[in-house]
Coordinates of C-alpha atoms and ligand atoms in Angstrom, one line a residue:
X46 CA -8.6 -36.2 -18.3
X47 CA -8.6 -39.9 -20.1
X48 CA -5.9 -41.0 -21.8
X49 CA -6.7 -40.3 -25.5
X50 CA -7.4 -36.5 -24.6
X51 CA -4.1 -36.1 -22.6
X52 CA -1.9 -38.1 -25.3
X53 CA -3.5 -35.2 -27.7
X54 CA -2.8 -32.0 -25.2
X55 CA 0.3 -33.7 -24.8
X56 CA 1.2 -34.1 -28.6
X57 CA -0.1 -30.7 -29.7
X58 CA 1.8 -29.3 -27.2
X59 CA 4.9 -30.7 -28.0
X60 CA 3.9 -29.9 -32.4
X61 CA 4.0 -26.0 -31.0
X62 CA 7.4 -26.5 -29.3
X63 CA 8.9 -27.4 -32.0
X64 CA 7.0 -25.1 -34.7
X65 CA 8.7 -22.8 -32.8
X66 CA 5.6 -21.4 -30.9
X67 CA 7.8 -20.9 -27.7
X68 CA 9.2 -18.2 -29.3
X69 CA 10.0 -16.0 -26.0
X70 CA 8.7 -13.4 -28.1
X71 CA 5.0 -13.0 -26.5
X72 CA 4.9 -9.2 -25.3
X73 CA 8.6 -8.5 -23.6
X74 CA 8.0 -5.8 -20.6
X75 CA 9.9 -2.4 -22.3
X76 CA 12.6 -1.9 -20.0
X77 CA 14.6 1.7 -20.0
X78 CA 18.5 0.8 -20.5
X79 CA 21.0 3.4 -19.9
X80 CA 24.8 2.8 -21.8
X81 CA 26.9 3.6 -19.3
X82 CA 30.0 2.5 -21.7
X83 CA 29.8 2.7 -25.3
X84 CA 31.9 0.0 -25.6
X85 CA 30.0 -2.7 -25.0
X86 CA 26.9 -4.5 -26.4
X87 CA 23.6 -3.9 -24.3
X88 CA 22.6 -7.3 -22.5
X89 CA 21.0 -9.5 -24.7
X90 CA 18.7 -12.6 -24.7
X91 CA 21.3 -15.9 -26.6
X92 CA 18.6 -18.1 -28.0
X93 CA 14.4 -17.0 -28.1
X94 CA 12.5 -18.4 -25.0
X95 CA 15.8 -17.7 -22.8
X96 CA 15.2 -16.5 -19.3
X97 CA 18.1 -14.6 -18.9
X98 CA 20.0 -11.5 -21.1
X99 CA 23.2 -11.8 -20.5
X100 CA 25.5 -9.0 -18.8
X101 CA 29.0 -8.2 -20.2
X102 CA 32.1 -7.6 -17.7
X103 CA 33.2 -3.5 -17.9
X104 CA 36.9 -4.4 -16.4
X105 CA 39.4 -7.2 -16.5
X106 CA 39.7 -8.8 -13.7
X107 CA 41.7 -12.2 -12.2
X108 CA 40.1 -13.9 -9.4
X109 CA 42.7 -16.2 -7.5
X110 CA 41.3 -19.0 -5.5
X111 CA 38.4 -18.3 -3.3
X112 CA 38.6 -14.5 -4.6
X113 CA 35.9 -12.3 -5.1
X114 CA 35.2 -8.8 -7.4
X115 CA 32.5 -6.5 -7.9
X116 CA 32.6 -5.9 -11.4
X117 CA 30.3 -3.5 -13.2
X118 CA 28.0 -4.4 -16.3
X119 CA 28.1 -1.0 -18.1
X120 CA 24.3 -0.6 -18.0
X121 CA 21.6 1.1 -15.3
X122 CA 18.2 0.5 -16.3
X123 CA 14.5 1.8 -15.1
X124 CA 11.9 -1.1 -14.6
X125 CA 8.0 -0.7 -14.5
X126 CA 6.5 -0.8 -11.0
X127 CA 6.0 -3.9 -9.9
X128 CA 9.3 -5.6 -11.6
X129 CA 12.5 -6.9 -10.2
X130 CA 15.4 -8.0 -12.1
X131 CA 17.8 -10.4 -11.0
X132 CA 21.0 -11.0 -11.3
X133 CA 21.9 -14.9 -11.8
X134 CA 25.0 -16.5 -12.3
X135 CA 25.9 -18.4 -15.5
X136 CA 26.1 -22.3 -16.3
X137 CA 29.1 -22.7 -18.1
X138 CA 31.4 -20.1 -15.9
X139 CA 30.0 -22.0 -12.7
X140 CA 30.5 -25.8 -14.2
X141 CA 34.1 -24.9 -16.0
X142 CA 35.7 -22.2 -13.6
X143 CA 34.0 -22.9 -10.3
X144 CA 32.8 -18.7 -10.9
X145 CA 29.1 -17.9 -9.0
X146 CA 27.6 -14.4 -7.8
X147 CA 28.3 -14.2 -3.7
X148 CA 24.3 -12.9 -3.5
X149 CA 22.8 -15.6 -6.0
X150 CA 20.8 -14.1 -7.4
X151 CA 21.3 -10.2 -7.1
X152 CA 17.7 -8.3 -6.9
X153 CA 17.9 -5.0 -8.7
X154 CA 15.0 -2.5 -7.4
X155 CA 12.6 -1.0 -10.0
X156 CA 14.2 2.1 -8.3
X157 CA 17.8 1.6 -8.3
X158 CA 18.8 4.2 -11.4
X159 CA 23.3 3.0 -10.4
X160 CA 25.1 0.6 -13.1
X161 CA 24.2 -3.0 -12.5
X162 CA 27.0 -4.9 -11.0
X163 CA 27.8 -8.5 -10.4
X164 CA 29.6 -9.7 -7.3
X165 CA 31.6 -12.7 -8.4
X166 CA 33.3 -15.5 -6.5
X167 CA 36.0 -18.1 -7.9
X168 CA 34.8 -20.8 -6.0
X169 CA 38.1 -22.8 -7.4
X170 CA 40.2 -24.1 -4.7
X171 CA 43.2 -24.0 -6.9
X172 CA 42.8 -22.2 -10.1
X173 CA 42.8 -18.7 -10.8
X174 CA 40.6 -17.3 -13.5
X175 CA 40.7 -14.2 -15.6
X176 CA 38.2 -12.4 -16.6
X177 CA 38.2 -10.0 -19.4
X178 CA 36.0 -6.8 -20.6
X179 CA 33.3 -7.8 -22.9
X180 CA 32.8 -11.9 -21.1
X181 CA 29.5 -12.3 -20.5
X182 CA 29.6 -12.7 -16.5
X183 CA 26.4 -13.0 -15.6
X184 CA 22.3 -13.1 -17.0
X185 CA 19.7 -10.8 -16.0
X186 CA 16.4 -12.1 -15.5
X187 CA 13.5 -9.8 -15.2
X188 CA 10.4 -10.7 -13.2
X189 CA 7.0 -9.6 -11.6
X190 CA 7.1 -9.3 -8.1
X191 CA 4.5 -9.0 -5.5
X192 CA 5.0 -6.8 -2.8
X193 CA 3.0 -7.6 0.6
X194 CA 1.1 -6.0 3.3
X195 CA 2.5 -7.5 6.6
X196 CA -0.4 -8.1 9.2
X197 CA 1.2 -9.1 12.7
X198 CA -0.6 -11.7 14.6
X199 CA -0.5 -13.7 17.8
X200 CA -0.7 -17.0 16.4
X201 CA -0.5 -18.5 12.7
X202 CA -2.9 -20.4 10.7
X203 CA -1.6 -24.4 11.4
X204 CA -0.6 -26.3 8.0
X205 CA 0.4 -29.4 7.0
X206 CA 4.0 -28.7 7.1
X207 CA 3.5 -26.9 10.6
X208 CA 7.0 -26.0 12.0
X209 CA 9.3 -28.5 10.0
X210 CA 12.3 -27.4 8.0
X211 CA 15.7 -27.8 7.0
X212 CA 15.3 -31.8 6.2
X213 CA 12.4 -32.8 8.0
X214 CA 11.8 -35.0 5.2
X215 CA 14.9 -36.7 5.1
X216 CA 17.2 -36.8 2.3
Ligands
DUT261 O1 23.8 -8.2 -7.7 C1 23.3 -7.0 -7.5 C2 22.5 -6.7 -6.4 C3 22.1 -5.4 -6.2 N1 22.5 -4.4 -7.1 C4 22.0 -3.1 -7.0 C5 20.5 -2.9 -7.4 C6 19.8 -2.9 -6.1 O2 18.5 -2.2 -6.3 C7 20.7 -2.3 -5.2 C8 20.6 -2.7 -3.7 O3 20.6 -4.1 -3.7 P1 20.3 -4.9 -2.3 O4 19.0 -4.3 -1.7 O5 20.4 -6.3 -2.6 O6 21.5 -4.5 -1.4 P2 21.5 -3.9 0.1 O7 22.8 -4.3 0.7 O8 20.3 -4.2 0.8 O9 21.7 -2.3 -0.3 P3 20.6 -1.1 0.0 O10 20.8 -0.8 1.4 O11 21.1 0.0 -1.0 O12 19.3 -1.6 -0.4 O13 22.0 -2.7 -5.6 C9 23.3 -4.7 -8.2 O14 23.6 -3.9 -9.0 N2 23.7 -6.0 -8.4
MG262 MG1 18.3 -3.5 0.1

């Protein structure tokens, strides 16, 4: 593409970012939610365009150093075939409190009908943190997901990348 043309695409796209056309409102997939506490408000997306609703904490709970909790969410839900939600830690309790999910991020089956739950870990060497009913503990994100047909072979296709892993490429 020459330059005029992309310093247009680029520009028109930027006008619609901030008209507010990323709105994160383009046809949400209905997922079923089931209230398994009336207590608490049903996950919710912060901001439009967000990736993640967040998930509220049913239970206090402290978490001393290097400590970790399963802690329900107060919600079961029944995805569409061919969805996955995952479970995925949150920003501000990793970067203040050291607090992630042990199984970043958790998959939740289309199937799975049980209360969501969060497995969190105070990654804090020496700080204890408390938890209280109602934080918002973790963020659900909710995806299509492919599932495969598994052929077995002998030998695999070669590729560029052949065999190399795990910092081939250096740092
Ligand atoms: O963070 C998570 C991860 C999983 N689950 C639920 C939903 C998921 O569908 C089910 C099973 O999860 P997974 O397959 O990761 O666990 P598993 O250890 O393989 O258990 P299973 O043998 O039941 O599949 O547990 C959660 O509530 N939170
Ligand atoms: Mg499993």
């Amino acid at each position: 593409m020459a330059g005029g043309a992309w310093r247009a695409r680029v520009g028109a796209y930027a006008h619609a970012v901030t008209e507010g056309a990323v709105s994160g409102e383009v046809s949400p997939v209905e997922v079923l939610i089931h209230r398994l506490d009336d207590g608490l408000p049903l996950p919710a997306y912060a901001h439009p365009g967000d990736a993640g609703a967040d998930l509220y904490a049913v239970s206090d709970v402290e978490l001393l150093p290097g400590e970790r909790a399963v802690v329900g969410t107060g919600v079961a839900i029944a995805l569409p075939d061919g969805y996955a939600a995952f479970v995925h830690p949150r920003s501000g309790l990793a970067a203040r409190h050291g607090v992630t999910l042990v199984n970043a991020p958790g998959t939740v089956d289309a199937g799975y009908r049980g209360e969501i739950k969060v497995t969190l870990i105070n990654t804090d060497t020496k700080n204890a943190v408390r938890i209280r009913r109602g934080d918002r503990i973790a963020q659900l994100v909710i995806q299509r997901v492919e599932r495969a047909s598994f052929y077995e072979v002998d030998r695999l296709p070669g590729s560029a990348r052949g065999t190399d892993g795990f910092g081939s490429t250096g740092r």
